[in-house]
C-alpha cells in the first residue's frame, strides 16, 4: 500500500465560502442538511475538523457522514479528530521532541534534508514542571506556638496585638537590616515586650518584616532557585532551546512565565485559528490535566497521554468513539449571596451524581449568561471530578466581552464573531430556539444553590447560611461529638463582660473571636476575594466596624491577589475593618494564629464559652486555630467579613441587621453585598486585564536565564553521549527506505506471564527510581549517587533509563514468580532476574519475546512509555483476553501486535504454562481484525485475533510503528539536498 493516500480534489471543496475580509472557511451550513443545526455545538466542531481534514486516509467521507448522523451513531461509530494544536508541558514534551530529533538523524542518513522533519500539528511546549524549592525563607508569625494560647516561654508574656494591628514599638528598627521591608514606619522602634522570643516558622513562604509583618524584598531567594533549576536541568533546557530554534511549528514557552494551563488560557487560546487564508475553530489536546479549562472559552479540548499527543504532532488524528453529549441546562437566578465557588461546587455536585463518565457535557439555557468566563473555565476544569471528557461552553457575548479585556484587538473580535455566527457556532443562551438536541438533558436550577459554611468541627459538615443560627443552637444542645458541645440549657444564654483597650465588651456562645480571610485552594477565584473587598468597602461607607478584640487577618495566596485588590481600590477598606495583609503563607489554617487578647481568653474560660473562628481556608478542626476556640467554620471570604462585622455566628442575615449607621439606621447583609454584575465588571477590568498585560510583558521580555542559555545553531541535534537526561533513542535503527515484508514470530519466549487488570502503572516507569532497580544500576554506572537519581518523569528523555524502568513496579504480579515484584523468569537458565536483565539476555541471544496476559491489559492513565518500553525490551506481541482500547492503539503505534484470545479462551483454559515457545505466522498481506494461529513448542495451537481496527493500523504495524512510518514518508517524498545531509553533524556544545 502507498505511504499516503493520493491527494485528490477535496471532497468538500464546494463548502468553501468567503468572509467579507477575504478569509475563506468551510461553511457547514451549505451542507443543506437539517441534521447539522440539531447537533450539539461540540459535535459541530468535530464535524468541521473532519470535513476540513478529509484526506481519504486518516479521515474519510464515511467519518464525516457518521458525525453528521450523530443521533444514531453515538456510542457506535469510531471517528477521527484532528485538533488545531497540541499542548505539552516539559515532562511529557521532552520524549516527543527527542523522538523528532532522532528522526532528523534517521532521514539525514538517507541523504534527506533533516530540516523537513517538523511537527505537522502546531505544538506549544510550556516549561513549567522543572522548578524545585531549594532555597526558601521563613514567614515569621507573632504566635509563640501553633495553637495560640499561652506562650511557650513562661518568662515572656504573649503578644496582645494582632498581625494587622502592630503595637507601638521602641528600640532597634529593621531599616538597617538585610531584608528590610523598606516601610517608612520601620524606623519606629519596637516595644521591649512586644514580641515573644520564641517564634513559629512556616517553611517556603516569604520573609516578613518582624515589626510590620509585610513581605520583604528577597530577590536572591528566587534567583538562587532559578540558578539551581538551570544547573539541574541544564541539559533539558538546552535541548528545549534548540527545539525552539530548529523546529517549525513548535513554540517553546520558557521557565518562569507561567504554568501550562495558565499560559494556555491567557496567551495561547484563540477560539478561531487562521492559517493560509483559512479560518477554523481552535481546538487542542494537551498532556496537562487542566486542559479542559479551555472549554470554558468555547474551545474544544481535553487531556491525552504523551504518546497520543506525539501521534497528533506527527499528523495522526485522535481516535474516539462518537460520544454521547449531555446537555446541562442552567435555569433560575443565582442567589444574591452565592459566590462563584458556591455555583461551581454546586454544579460539580449535580454532575457527579448524574453518572456522566466518559461523556461530553455541553451547557445551555438562560442561566449560562450569568456565569463569567472565569466561572466557566473553573467548572470546565472540574471535569475529572465528575468524569466527563469535556464541559463545553459555546461562545456567546460573555466570551467576547472576556476576550476584549485580553489580547484580542477589535479586528480579531469582529472576525471571530462573524465566523462563529456564519457556521452557527455562536450561542444566544436566552434563545431556546437555538438549543440543539442532546443525548440526555440535566436541568440545574441555579437558585437552588445557596451559600454554605462548613463546621463547627469538620469540613464535610455543611450548613446553609440561612440555617446557621438554628444549626449552631442545635450544636450547643447535642452531645459532644462531631458537631455537638453539650452545653446545658441554663448556661446557653450566659454573657461574660470583659475589658479591652479600656472599653467593655461581652462574649457569649457563638461569639466570633477569629476571622481570617485567606485566598488559597478553594477560594483562589478572584471573584470571591473581590466580593469580600467590595463588601468591606460598602460596610465602611455605611459606618460598620469590626470589634477590636476579634483577631482579623488577610493572607493573600500570592502577590497577584494583593495587586488586584489594590488595583480595584478595595484593599484600604479591608484595612479599615482590621483585615490587613499579614503575609503570603499558610498561617491560620495550620494553627499559626496570633494569641488572643488575654482578657478574651479569660472571658471564654470563665463562661466555658463555645467561641468561634471563621476562616476561608480548607482546614478547621476543633482547637486547631486556638485551643480555647472550640467552634470553627469554613466560609467564603465575604462571609468571613460578614460574620466578623456581626461578631457572632448566631445571626439570621435575612432577618437581623449586621449593625447600625451613626444615624441609627439598621444595615442588613443584603444592603452591602455587591451584585454579581458589579463583581464581574471589576474582575474583567482589573484582574483579567492586569493578568494578561503581565503575561504579555513576560512573554515579550523573556526570561533572563533562558535568554542566556547557549544552544547549537544546527539542523540536527548534537547528542552529548555523557548525558543521563537526553539520549538519542534507537527507534529508527536500521531504518530501510522500503517497507519490510511482515516478519513472523518464531520460537518466542514469554517475557512475562500476567493476570487480569495489568495497568499502565505496572507497565510504565513512574515516580522515584528505586536504589536496587535496573535503572539505578545504570545511573550508578554513570557515577551518579542515589540523591542524583531524580525520577523516571525527569528522565523521560533517556531511553536507557526508561527501558530499564519498564515493568519495574513493585506491585507487578508475574505468574512466573508467584509474588509481587519487578522480576521475571529467564526460562532457558531458570534464573530469576530483573525484567530488563532477562529481556537483555533474550535479545543478545536473538530470541523474540511475547507477553501473556488476562483481561483489561493496559488499563489506567496513558503514559508515553507504556508501549515504547516493551518495544525496546524486544516484545513483538502481547496475547491477552482483552485490551484497554487506548493502550491497544499505543501498541500498534509502536509496531507491537495486540493479539486477543478467542472468546472463552485464555492461558488457563489452553493449559499454557508460559514456558512454551510461541510462533505466529504472518501472511504477506494483513487485514484488519485478521485471525492468526499461534503454535506452541508443545505441539498445540490456538487462534487469536490481530486487533488492527483499520487499514491505517495495518500500515503502521507493517512499517514498525508510527515513528518509522513518518520517517519513511519523509524519506520517500523528499528531494535530496546537494551535499550529503548526513555529513552535516554539528560540533557538540
PDB file of C-alpha atoms in Angstrom, residues 25-259:
ATOM      1  CA  UNK A  25     -13.813  28.899   5.565  1.00  0.00           C
ATOM      2  CA  UNK A  26     -15.743  25.664   5.260  1.00  0.00           C
ATOM      3  CA  UNK A  27     -19.347  26.764   5.571  1.00  0.00           C
ATOM      4  CA  UNK A  28     -21.068  23.760   7.088  1.00  0.00           C
ATOM      5  CA  UNK A  29     -24.426  25.443   6.698  1.00  0.00           C
ATOM      6  CA  UNK A  30     -24.023  24.802   2.948  1.00  0.00           C
ATOM      7  CA  UNK A  31     -24.341  21.101   3.655  1.00  0.00           C
ATOM      8  CA  UNK A  32     -28.031  21.950   3.461  1.00  0.00           C
ATOM      9  CA  UNK A  33     -28.691  19.129   5.900  1.00  0.00           C
ATOM     10  CA  UNK A  34     -31.264  19.703   8.674  1.00  0.00           C
ATOM     11  CA  UNK A  35     -29.263  17.416  10.981  1.00  0.00           C
ATOM     12  CA  UNK A  36     -26.466  19.989  11.266  1.00  0.00           C
ATOM     13  CA  UNK A  37     -28.464  22.585  13.200  1.00  0.00           C
ATOM     14  CA  UNK A  38     -29.629  19.892  15.622  1.00  0.00           C
ATOM     15  CA  UNK A  39     -26.101  18.802  16.507  1.00  0.00           C
ATOM     16  CA  UNK A  40     -24.585  19.884  19.840  1.00  0.00           C
ATOM     17  CA  UNK A  41     -22.078  22.629  19.153  1.00  0.00           C
ATOM     18  CA  UNK A  42     -19.209  20.491  20.433  1.00  0.00           C
ATOM     19  CA  UNK A  43     -20.098  17.861  17.804  1.00  0.00           C
ATOM     20  CA  UNK A  44     -20.267  20.562  15.126  1.00  0.00           C
ATOM     21  CA  UNK A  45     -16.613  21.313  15.872  1.00  0.00           C
ATOM     22  CA  UNK A  46     -15.764  17.625  15.462  1.00  0.00           C
ATOM     23  CA  UNK A  47     -17.641  17.703  12.142  1.00  0.00           C
ATOM     24  CA  UNK A  48     -15.846  20.808  10.876  1.00  0.00           C
ATOM     25  CA  UNK A  49     -12.452  19.254  11.683  1.00  0.00           C
ATOM     26  CA  UNK A  50     -13.419  16.040   9.853  1.00  0.00           C
ATOM     27  CA  UNK A  51     -14.589  17.930   6.762  1.00  0.00           C
ATOM     28  CA  UNK A  52     -11.524  20.192   6.673  1.00  0.00           C
ATOM     29  CA  UNK A  53      -9.100  17.278   7.151  1.00  0.00           C
ATOM     30  CA  UNK A  54     -10.894  14.770   4.927  1.00  0.00           C
ATOM     31  CA  UNK A  55      -7.956  13.231   3.036  1.00  0.00           C
ATOM     32  CA  UNK A  56      -9.300   9.755   2.300  1.00  0.00           C
ATOM     33  CA  UNK A  57      -6.584   8.229   4.508  1.00  0.00           C
ATOM     34  CA  UNK A  58      -6.769   9.317   8.132  1.00  0.00           C
ATOM     35  CA  UNK A  59     -10.196  10.905   7.679  1.00  0.00           C
ATOM     36  CA  UNK A  60     -12.702   9.557   5.179  1.00  0.00           C
ATOM     37  CA  UNK A  61     -16.059  10.736   3.877  1.00  0.00           C
ATOM     38  CA  UNK A  62     -17.620   7.901   5.847  1.00  0.00           C
ATOM     39  CA  UNK A  63     -16.321   9.538   9.036  1.00  0.00           C
ATOM     40  CA  UNK A  64     -17.931  12.826   8.076  1.00  0.00           C
ATOM     41  CA  UNK A  65     -21.256  11.127   7.479  1.00  0.00           C
ATOM     42  CA  UNK A  66     -21.051   9.293  10.795  1.00  0.00           C
ATOM     43  CA  UNK A  67     -20.524  12.546  12.703  1.00  0.00           C
ATOM     44  CA  UNK A  68     -23.352  14.220  10.796  1.00  0.00           C
ATOM     45  CA  UNK A  69     -25.535  11.258  11.739  1.00  0.00           C
ATOM     46  CA  UNK A  70     -24.522  11.672  15.388  1.00  0.00           C
ATOM     47  CA  UNK A  71     -28.004  10.959  16.786  1.00  0.00           C
ATOM     48  CA  UNK A  72     -27.869   7.381  15.510  1.00  0.00           C
ATOM     49  CA  UNK A  73     -24.114   6.794  15.521  1.00  0.00           C
ATOM     50  CA  UNK A  74     -23.251   7.992  19.034  1.00  0.00           C
ATOM     51  CA  UNK A  75     -21.515   5.292  21.077  1.00  0.00           C
ATOM     52  CA  UNK A  76     -21.189   3.218  17.894  1.00  0.00           C
ATOM     53  CA  UNK A  77     -19.006   4.847  15.267  1.00  0.00           C
ATOM     54  CA  UNK A  78     -15.284   5.374  15.686  1.00  0.00           C
ATOM     55  CA  UNK A  79     -14.320   8.785  14.312  1.00  0.00           C
ATOM     56  CA  UNK A  80     -11.073  10.755  13.927  1.00  0.00           C
ATOM     57  CA  UNK A  81     -10.490  14.210  15.371  1.00  0.00           C
ATOM     58  CA  UNK A  82      -7.611  16.397  14.211  1.00  0.00           C
ATOM     59  CA  UNK A  83      -7.164  19.226  16.752  1.00  0.00           C
ATOM     60  CA  UNK A  84      -5.812  22.586  15.714  1.00  0.00           C
ATOM     61  CA  UNK A  85      -2.857  22.391  18.097  1.00  0.00           C
ATOM     62  CA  UNK A  86      -1.072  20.307  20.721  1.00  0.00           C
ATOM     63  CA  UNK A  87      -0.233  21.485  24.226  1.00  0.00           C
ATOM     64  CA  UNK A  88       2.728  19.928  26.058  1.00  0.00           C
ATOM     65  CA  UNK A  89       4.308  20.507  29.428  1.00  0.00           C
ATOM     66  CA  UNK A  90       8.012  19.775  29.658  1.00  0.00           C
ATOM     67  CA  UNK A  91       7.880  16.365  31.358  1.00  0.00           C
ATOM     68  CA  UNK A  92       5.684  14.869  28.651  1.00  0.00           C
ATOM     69  CA  UNK A  93       7.073  17.093  25.922  1.00  0.00           C
ATOM     70  CA  UNK A  94      10.669  16.006  26.144  1.00  0.00           C
ATOM     71  CA  UNK A  95      10.254  12.410  24.879  1.00  0.00           C
ATOM     72  CA  UNK A  96       8.193  13.663  21.937  1.00  0.00           C
ATOM     73  CA  UNK A  97      10.815  16.225  20.959  1.00  0.00           C
ATOM     74  CA  UNK A  98      13.644  13.703  21.492  1.00  0.00           C
ATOM     75  CA  UNK A  99      11.894  11.364  19.050  1.00  0.00           C
ATOM     76  CA  UNK A 100      11.640  14.126  16.446  1.00  0.00           C
ATOM     77  CA  UNK A 101      15.307  14.993  16.892  1.00  0.00           C
ATOM     78  CA  UNK A 102      16.235  11.319  16.433  1.00  0.00           C
ATOM     79  CA  UNK A 103      14.013  11.178  13.339  1.00  0.00           C
ATOM     80  CA  UNK A 104      16.052  14.012  11.850  1.00  0.00           C
ATOM     81  CA  UNK A 105      19.187  11.909  12.319  1.00  0.00           C
ATOM     82  CA  UNK A 106      17.480   8.956  10.626  1.00  0.00           C
ATOM     83  CA  UNK A 107      16.368  10.816   7.497  1.00  0.00           C
ATOM     84  CA  UNK A 108      19.747  12.553   7.248  1.00  0.00           C
ATOM     85  CA  UNK A 109      21.421   9.138   6.962  1.00  0.00           C
ATOM     86  CA  UNK A 110      19.270   8.574   3.860  1.00  0.00           C
ATOM     87  CA  UNK A 111      20.551  11.806   2.331  1.00  0.00           C
ATOM     88  CA  UNK A 112      17.370  13.735   3.043  1.00  0.00           C
ATOM     89  CA  UNK A 113      17.327  17.275   4.387  1.00  0.00           C
ATOM     90  CA  UNK A 114      16.600  16.824   8.119  1.00  0.00           C
ATOM     91  CA  UNK A 115      15.003  20.265   8.219  1.00  0.00           C
ATOM     92  CA  UNK A 116      11.966  18.633   6.592  1.00  0.00           C
ATOM     93  CA  UNK A 117      11.165  16.807   9.852  1.00  0.00           C
ATOM     94  CA  UNK A 118       8.798  19.016  11.837  1.00  0.00           C
ATOM     95  CA  UNK A 119       5.532  18.532  13.717  1.00  0.00           C
ATOM     96  CA  UNK A 120       2.603  18.629  11.321  1.00  0.00           C
ATOM     97  CA  UNK A 121       0.311  19.963  14.028  1.00  0.00           C
ATOM     98  CA  UNK A 122       1.302  23.275  15.688  1.00  0.00           C
ATOM     99  CA  UNK A 123       2.712  22.492  19.107  1.00  0.00           C
ATOM    100  CA  UNK A 124       3.164  24.640  22.206  1.00  0.00           C
ATOM    101  CA  UNK A 125       5.577  23.352  24.838  1.00  0.00           C
ATOM    102  CA  UNK A 126       5.489  25.102  28.215  1.00  0.00           C
ATOM    103  CA  UNK A 127       8.462  24.537  30.519  1.00  0.00           C
ATOM    104  CA  UNK A 128       6.711  24.700  33.882  1.00  0.00           C
ATOM    105  CA  UNK A 129       7.489  21.413  35.683  1.00  0.00           C
ATOM    106  CA  UNK A 130      11.195  21.975  36.379  1.00  0.00           C
ATOM    107  CA  UNK A 131      11.297  24.361  39.328  1.00  0.00           C
ATOM    108  CA  UNK A 132      12.070  22.919  42.745  1.00  0.00           C
ATOM    109  CA  UNK A 133      12.355  24.837  46.007  1.00  0.00           C
ATOM    110  CA  UNK A 134      15.959  24.546  47.113  1.00  0.00           C
ATOM    111  CA  UNK A 135      16.132  27.907  48.882  1.00  0.00           C
ATOM    112  CA  UNK A 136      13.376  29.465  50.954  1.00  0.00           C
ATOM    113  CA  UNK A 137      12.808  31.981  53.687  1.00  0.00           C
ATOM    114  CA  UNK A 138      10.561  31.587  56.714  1.00  0.00           C
ATOM    115  CA  UNK A 139       7.484  33.664  57.369  1.00  0.00           C
ATOM    116  CA  UNK A 140       7.736  34.817  60.959  1.00  0.00           C
ATOM    117  CA  UNK A 141       4.464  34.927  62.817  1.00  0.00           C
ATOM    118  CA  UNK A 142       3.943  36.633  66.176  1.00  0.00           C
ATOM    119  CA  UNK A 143       2.493  33.463  67.702  1.00  0.00           C
ATOM    120  CA  UNK A 144       4.759  31.584  70.112  1.00  0.00           C
ATOM    121  CA  UNK A 145       3.123  28.218  69.331  1.00  0.00           C
ATOM    122  CA  UNK A 146       0.958  26.733  66.560  1.00  0.00           C
ATOM    123  CA  UNK A 147      -2.219  26.584  68.601  1.00  0.00           C
ATOM    124  CA  UNK A 148      -2.123  30.019  70.142  1.00  0.00           C
ATOM    125  CA  UNK A 149      -2.839  30.255  73.853  1.00  0.00           C
ATOM    126  CA  UNK A 150      -0.104  30.592  76.429  1.00  0.00           C
ATOM    127  CA  UNK A 151       3.427  31.382  75.416  1.00  0.00           C
ATOM    128  CA  UNK A 152       5.880  28.542  75.192  1.00  0.00           C
ATOM    129  CA  UNK A 153       8.307  30.800  77.028  1.00  0.00           C
ATOM    130  CA  UNK A 154       6.919  31.308  80.522  1.00  0.00           C
ATOM    131  CA  UNK A 155       9.091  34.352  81.095  1.00  0.00           C
ATOM    132  CA  UNK A 156       7.725  36.066  78.035  1.00  0.00           C
ATOM    133  CA  UNK A 157       4.090  37.222  78.000  1.00  0.00           C
ATOM    134  CA  UNK A 158       2.121  36.603  74.827  1.00  0.00           C
ATOM    135  CA  UNK A 159       1.657  39.422  72.388  1.00  0.00           C
ATOM    136  CA  UNK A 160      -1.635  41.274  72.739  1.00  0.00           C
ATOM    137  CA  UNK A 161      -1.586  42.566  69.194  1.00  0.00           C
ATOM    138  CA  UNK A 162      -2.931  41.072  66.033  1.00  0.00           C
ATOM    139  CA  UNK A 163      -0.856  40.821  62.878  1.00  0.00           C
ATOM    140  CA  UNK A 164      -2.970  43.573  61.390  1.00  0.00           C
ATOM    141  CA  UNK A 165      -2.523  45.927  64.333  1.00  0.00           C
ATOM    142  CA  UNK A 166       1.147  46.211  65.275  1.00  0.00           C
ATOM    143  CA  UNK A 167       1.756  47.768  68.664  1.00  0.00           C
ATOM    144  CA  UNK A 168       3.794  50.873  69.219  1.00  0.00           C
ATOM    145  CA  UNK A 169       7.399  49.953  69.221  1.00  0.00           C
ATOM    146  CA  UNK A 170      10.645  51.107  70.784  1.00  0.00           C
ATOM    147  CA  UNK A 171      14.268  50.091  70.433  1.00  0.00           C
ATOM    148  CA  UNK A 172      16.017  48.940  67.295  1.00  0.00           C
ATOM    149  CA  UNK A 173      14.430  49.047  63.879  1.00  0.00           C
ATOM    150  CA  UNK A 174      14.582  46.922  60.744  1.00  0.00           C
ATOM    151  CA  UNK A 175      15.530  49.708  58.393  1.00  0.00           C
ATOM    152  CA  UNK A 176      19.205  48.916  58.509  1.00  0.00           C
ATOM    153  CA  UNK A 177      18.830  45.168  58.402  1.00  0.00           C
ATOM    154  CA  UNK A 178      19.239  42.947  55.370  1.00  0.00           C
ATOM    155  CA  UNK A 179      15.794  42.239  54.049  1.00  0.00           C
ATOM    156  CA  UNK A 180      14.197  45.399  55.405  1.00  0.00           C
ATOM    157  CA  UNK A 181      10.583  45.889  54.452  1.00  0.00           C
ATOM    158  CA  UNK A 182      11.501  49.466  53.455  1.00  0.00           C
ATOM    159  CA  UNK A 183       8.440  50.821  55.184  1.00  0.00           C
ATOM    160  CA  UNK A 184       8.867  54.340  56.457  1.00  0.00           C
ATOM    161  CA  UNK A 185       7.462  53.459  59.860  1.00  0.00           C
ATOM    162  CA  UNK A 186      10.149  50.815  60.238  1.00  0.00           C
ATOM    163  CA  UNK A 187      12.207  53.491  61.882  1.00  0.00           C
ATOM    164  CA  UNK A 188       9.763  53.255  64.763  1.00  0.00           C
ATOM    165  CA  UNK A 189      11.476  51.110  67.389  1.00  0.00           C
ATOM    166  CA  UNK A 190       9.671  48.095  68.811  1.00  0.00           C
ATOM    167  CA  UNK A 191       8.406  47.807  72.345  1.00  0.00           C
ATOM    168  CA  UNK A 192      10.665  45.758  74.567  1.00  0.00           C
ATOM    169  CA  UNK A 193       7.930  43.275  75.385  1.00  0.00           C
ATOM    170  CA  UNK A 194       6.021  43.459  72.144  1.00  0.00           C
ATOM    171  CA  UNK A 195       7.345  40.261  70.634  1.00  0.00           C
ATOM    172  CA  UNK A 196       7.950  36.768  72.016  1.00  0.00           C
ATOM    173  CA  UNK A 197      11.450  35.371  71.774  1.00  0.00           C
ATOM    174  CA  UNK A 198      10.126  32.046  70.503  1.00  0.00           C
ATOM    175  CA  UNK A 199       8.562  32.295  67.063  1.00  0.00           C
ATOM    176  CA  UNK A 200       6.694  29.834  64.878  1.00  0.00           C
ATOM    177  CA  UNK A 201       8.226  29.424  61.430  1.00  0.00           C
ATOM    178  CA  UNK A 202       6.431  28.372  58.275  1.00  0.00           C
ATOM    179  CA  UNK A 203       8.519  26.876  55.529  1.00  0.00           C
ATOM    180  CA  UNK A 204       8.612  28.109  51.924  1.00  0.00           C
ATOM    181  CA  UNK A 205       6.822  31.425  52.452  1.00  0.00           C
ATOM    182  CA  UNK A 206       8.127  34.987  52.065  1.00  0.00           C
ATOM    183  CA  UNK A 207      10.158  36.533  54.855  1.00  0.00           C
ATOM    184  CA  UNK A 208       8.093  39.107  56.733  1.00  0.00           C
ATOM    185  CA  UNK A 209       9.284  42.259  58.384  1.00  0.00           C
ATOM    186  CA  UNK A 210       9.207  41.308  62.108  1.00  0.00           C
ATOM    187  CA  UNK A 211       7.684  44.661  63.031  1.00  0.00           C
ATOM    188  CA  UNK A 212       5.099  45.228  60.283  1.00  0.00           C
ATOM    189  CA  UNK A 213       4.583  41.670  59.004  1.00  0.00           C
ATOM    190  CA  UNK A 214       4.927  42.931  55.449  1.00  0.00           C
ATOM    191  CA  UNK A 215       6.779  40.856  52.806  1.00  0.00           C
ATOM    192  CA  UNK A 216      10.394  41.916  52.490  1.00  0.00           C
ATOM    193  CA  UNK A 217      12.316  42.058  49.248  1.00  0.00           C
ATOM    194  CA  UNK A 218      14.312  38.818  48.999  1.00  0.00           C
ATOM    195  CA  UNK A 219      15.096  38.699  45.316  1.00  0.00           C
ATOM    196  CA  UNK A 220      18.085  36.441  45.892  1.00  0.00           C
ATOM    197  CA  UNK A 221      15.817  33.593  47.020  1.00  0.00           C
ATOM    198  CA  UNK A 222      14.105  33.438  43.632  1.00  0.00           C
ATOM    199  CA  UNK A 223      17.400  33.942  41.865  1.00  0.00           C
ATOM    200  CA  UNK A 224      19.046  31.047  43.698  1.00  0.00           C
ATOM    201  CA  UNK A 225      16.118  28.732  42.921  1.00  0.00           C
ATOM    202  CA  UNK A 226      16.308  29.736  39.265  1.00  0.00           C
ATOM    203  CA  UNK A 227      20.062  29.143  39.237  1.00  0.00           C
ATOM    204  CA  UNK A 228      19.544  25.671  40.706  1.00  0.00           C
ATOM    205  CA  UNK A 229      16.837  24.974  38.142  1.00  0.00           C
ATOM    206  CA  UNK A 230      19.230  25.987  35.373  1.00  0.00           C
ATOM    207  CA  UNK A 231      22.029  23.777  36.658  1.00  0.00           C
ATOM    208  CA  UNK A 232      19.871  20.744  37.471  1.00  0.00           C
ATOM    209  CA  UNK A 233      18.009  20.888  34.161  1.00  0.00           C
ATOM    210  CA  UNK A 234      20.734  22.393  32.003  1.00  0.00           C
ATOM    211  CA  UNK A 235      20.736  19.539  29.516  1.00  0.00           C
ATOM    212  CA  UNK A 236      16.951  19.552  29.198  1.00  0.00           C
ATOM    213  CA  UNK A 237      16.733  23.330  28.877  1.00  0.00           C
ATOM    214  CA  UNK A 238      19.491  23.435  26.264  1.00  0.00           C
ATOM    215  CA  UNK A 239      17.595  20.809  24.302  1.00  0.00           C
ATOM    216  CA  UNK A 240      14.326  22.781  24.568  1.00  0.00           C
ATOM    217  CA  UNK A 241      16.150  25.933  23.462  1.00  0.00           C
ATOM    218  CA  UNK A 242      17.482  24.064  20.426  1.00  0.00           C
ATOM    219  CA  UNK A 243      13.967  22.765  19.660  1.00  0.00           C
ATOM    220  CA  UNK A 244      12.565  26.290  19.748  1.00  0.00           C
ATOM    221  CA  UNK A 245      15.033  27.316  17.054  1.00  0.00           C
ATOM    222  CA  UNK A 246      15.343  24.148  14.979  1.00  0.00           C
ATOM    223  CA  UNK A 247      11.726  23.027  14.542  1.00  0.00           C
ATOM    224  CA  UNK A 248       8.983  24.764  12.658  1.00  0.00           C
ATOM    225  CA  UNK A 249       5.502  24.577  14.193  1.00  0.00           C
ATOM    226  CA  UNK A 250       6.998  24.429  17.709  1.00  0.00           C
ATOM    227  CA  UNK A 251       6.610  27.241  20.219  1.00  0.00           C
ATOM    228  CA  UNK A 252       8.557  26.810  23.463  1.00  0.00           C
ATOM    229  CA  UNK A 253       7.449  28.935  26.416  1.00  0.00           C
ATOM    230  CA  UNK A 254      10.482  29.220  28.729  1.00  0.00           C
ATOM    231  CA  UNK A 255      10.557  28.709  32.502  1.00  0.00           C
ATOM    232  CA  UNK A 256       9.206  31.323  34.910  1.00  0.00           C
ATOM    233  CA  UNK A 257       6.497  32.577  32.541  1.00  0.00           C
ATOM    234  CA  UNK A 258       3.567  30.587  33.896  1.00  0.00           C
ATOM    235  CA  UNK A 259       2.029  27.186  34.356  1.00  0.00           C
TER     236      UNK A 259
END
